[in-house]
mmCIF file of C-alpha atoms in Angstrom:
data_model
loop_
_atom_site.group_PDB
_atom_site.id
_atom_site.type_symbol
_atom_site.label_atom_id
_atom_site.label_comp_id
_atom_site.label_asym_id
_atom_site.label_seq_id
_atom_site.Cartn_x
_atom_site.Cartn_y
_atom_site.Cartn_z
ATOM 1 C CA MET A 1 0.000 0.000 0.000
ATOM 2 C CA ARG A 2 1.263 3.500 -0.825
ATOM 3 C CA HIS A 3 0.588 6.351 1.580
ATOM 4 C CA ILE A 4 0.244 9.770 -0.079
ATOM 5 C CA ILE A 5 1.503 12.873 1.709
ATOM 6 C CA LEU A 6 0.240 16.101 0.162
ATOM 7 C CA ILE A 7 3.047 18.522 0.985
ATOM 8 C CA ASP A 8 0.875 21.582 0.292
ATOM 9 C CA GLU A 9 -1.471 20.562 3.115
ATOM 10 C CA LYS A 10 1.430 20.504 5.581
ATOM 11 C CA VAL A 11 3.082 23.855 4.766
ATOM 12 C CA THR A 12 2.183 27.547 4.816
ATOM 13 C CA MET A 13 1.262 29.508 1.698
ATOM 14 C CA HIS A 14 2.337 26.807 -0.798
ATOM 15 C CA GLN A 15 5.956 27.176 0.307
ATOM 16 C CA ALA A 16 8.022 24.228 1.511
ATOM 17 C CA ILE A 17 10.676 26.325 3.195
ATOM 18 C CA SER A 18 10.468 25.829 6.954
ATOM 19 C CA ASP A 19 12.522 23.080 8.532
ATOM 20 C CA LYS A 20 10.018 23.162 11.423
ATOM 21 C CA GLU A 21 7.148 22.275 9.078
ATOM 22 C CA GLY A 22 9.369 19.594 7.563
ATOM 23 C CA ILE A 23 9.675 17.803 10.903
ATOM 24 C CA ALA A 24 6.001 16.776 10.895
ATOM 25 C CA ILE A 25 6.373 15.395 7.370
ATOM 26 C CA TYR A 26 9.569 13.537 8.320
ATOM 27 C CA ASP A 27 7.780 12.005 11.317
ATOM 28 C CA ALA A 28 4.876 10.904 9.100
ATOM 29 C CA ILE A 29 7.320 9.308 6.646
ATOM 30 C CA LEU A 30 9.104 7.447 9.437
ATOM 31 C CA SER A 31 5.829 6.182 10.830
ATOM 32 C CA LYS A 32 4.733 4.795 7.464
ATOM 33 C CA LEU A 33 8.160 3.265 6.772
ATOM 34 C CA HIS A 34 7.973 1.467 10.123
ATOM 35 C CA GLU A 35 4.585 0.107 9.033
ATOM 36 C CA GLY A 36 6.171 -1.178 5.822
ATOM 37 C CA GLU A 37 4.323 1.206 3.541
ATOM 38 C CA GLU A 38 5.553 3.033 0.471
ATOM 39 C CA ILE A 39 5.261 6.817 0.584
ATOM 40 C CA GLU A 40 4.365 9.185 -2.219
ATOM 41 C CA LEU A 41 5.333 12.803 -1.623
ATOM 42 C CA ASP A 42 3.025 14.934 -3.761
ATOM 43 C CA PHE A 43 4.264 18.478 -4.396
ATOM 44 C CA GLN A 44 1.142 19.671 -6.251
ATOM 45 C CA GLY A 45 0.628 23.377 -5.514
ATOM 46 C CA ILE A 46 4.090 24.003 -4.050
ATOM 47 C CA ILE A 47 5.570 27.175 -5.535
ATOM 48 C CA MET A 48 8.798 27.357 -3.527
ATOM 49 C CA MET A 49 10.976 24.772 -1.800
ATOM 50 C CA THR A 50 14.259 25.139 0.077
ATOM 51 C CA THR A 51 17.148 22.829 0.723
ATOM 52 C CA ALA A 52 16.660 23.342 4.477
ATOM 53 C CA PHE A 53 13.158 21.892 4.184
ATOM 54 C CA LEU A 54 14.372 18.947 2.116
ATOM 55 C CA ASN A 55 17.250 18.218 4.491
ATOM 56 C CA VAL A 56 14.718 17.630 7.255
ATOM 57 C CA VAL A 57 12.098 15.801 5.188
ATOM 58 C CA ILE A 58 14.363 13.611 3.061
ATOM 59 C CA GLY A 59 18.019 14.042 3.998
ATOM 60 C CA GLN A 60 17.622 12.727 7.539
ATOM 61 C CA LEU A 61 16.184 9.461 6.231
ATOM 62 C CA TYR A 62 19.680 8.447 5.108
ATOM 63 C CA LYS A 63 20.737 8.341 8.753
ATOM 64 C CA ASP A 64 18.759 5.128 9.271
ATOM 65 C CA TYR A 65 18.014 3.757 5.801
ATOM 66 C CA THR A 66 20.039 2.792 2.740
ATOM 67 C CA SER A 67 19.681 4.435 -0.649
ATOM 68 C CA ASP A 68 18.321 1.225 -2.124
ATOM 69 C CA PHE A 69 15.656 0.909 0.552
ATOM 70 C CA LEU A 70 14.550 4.536 0.175
ATOM 71 C CA ARG A 71 14.505 4.259 -3.624
ATOM 72 C CA GLU A 72 12.030 1.393 -3.278
ATOM 73 C CA LYS A 73 9.854 3.129 -0.669
ATOM 74 C CA ILE A 74 9.784 6.871 -1.445
ATOM 75 C CA PHE A 75 8.161 8.262 -4.587
ATOM 76 C CA PHE A 76 7.743 11.827 -5.808
ATOM 77 C CA LYS A 77 4.830 13.304 -7.703
ATOM 78 C CA ASN A 78 4.262 16.720 -9.263
ATOM 79 C CA ILE A 79 7.837 17.937 -8.974
ATOM 80 C CA THR A 80 9.415 20.475 -11.282
ATOM 81 C CA SER A 81 12.870 19.940 -12.759
ATOM 82 C CA ASP A 82 14.199 22.485 -10.250
ATOM 83 C CA PHE A 83 12.617 20.559 -7.351
ATOM 84 C CA ALA A 84 14.028 17.284 -8.709
ATOM 85 C CA ARG A 85 17.502 18.824 -8.884
ATOM 86 C CA ARG A 86 17.246 20.030 -5.280
ATOM 87 C CA ILE A 87 16.056 16.623 -4.109
ATOM 88 C CA LYS A 88 19.011 14.999 -5.878
ATOM 89 C CA ASP A 89 21.463 17.472 -4.304
ATOM 90 C CA VAL A 90 20.023 16.843 -0.834
ATOM 91 C CA THR A 91 20.105 13.068 -1.214
ATOM 92 C CA ASP A 92 23.658 13.110 -2.616
ATOM 93 C CA ASN A 93 24.870 15.256 0.290
ATOM 94 C CA ALA A 94 22.985 13.165 2.856
ATOM 95 C CA LYS A 95 24.578 9.978 1.535
ATOM 96 C CA LEU A 96 28.037 11.507 1.897
ATOM 97 C CA PHE A 97 27.299 12.979 5.304
ATOM 98 C CA TYR A 98 25.855 9.854 6.883
ATOM 99 C CA LYS A 99 28.489 7.633 5.287
ATOM 100 C CA ASP A 100 31.212 9.336 7.313
ATOM 101 C CA GLN A 101 30.023 12.339 9.325
ATOM 102 C CA ASP A 102 33.444 13.214 10.766
ATOM 103 C CA VAL A 103 35.204 13.357 7.387
ATOM 104 C CA PHE A 104 32.331 15.318 5.843
ATOM 105 C CA THR A 105 32.386 17.873 8.674
ATOM 106 C CA GLN A 106 36.177 18.197 8.476
ATOM 107 C CA ASN A 107 36.035 18.792 4.702
ATOM 108 C CA VAL A 108 33.365 21.484 5.107
ATOM 109 C CA GLU A 109 35.380 23.205 7.843
ATOM 110 C CA GLU A 110 38.505 23.153 5.663
ATOM 111 C CA ILE A 111 36.601 24.744 2.783
ATOM 112 C CA ILE A 112 35.103 27.431 5.018
ATOM 113 C CA ASN A 113 38.281 28.197 6.963
ATOM 114 C CA GLY A 114 40.693 27.807 4.047
#
């Protein structure tokens, strides 16, 4: 069974920008994953979306689940090419981060501090 989450019903003014609003969506995803369900994230009506929002909603999932598992369980609907690109960037970064958090953090600090 696939559980549909309508993002526009969970955010303010058709904008998926707040990490705080993302937490409720992340929790709903986790709950359905624990029940063995597939999840469809429907972005119909969303006019703006930030990386901060996606880091909470999707990026954190890589802390506990593999890419293969998430690819089989999470589906996206009504996403623009820009949204798809952001989702890919977030998932790529999350994979690197959760693979080796210490090395990732050290590399970021070296880039920032020179």
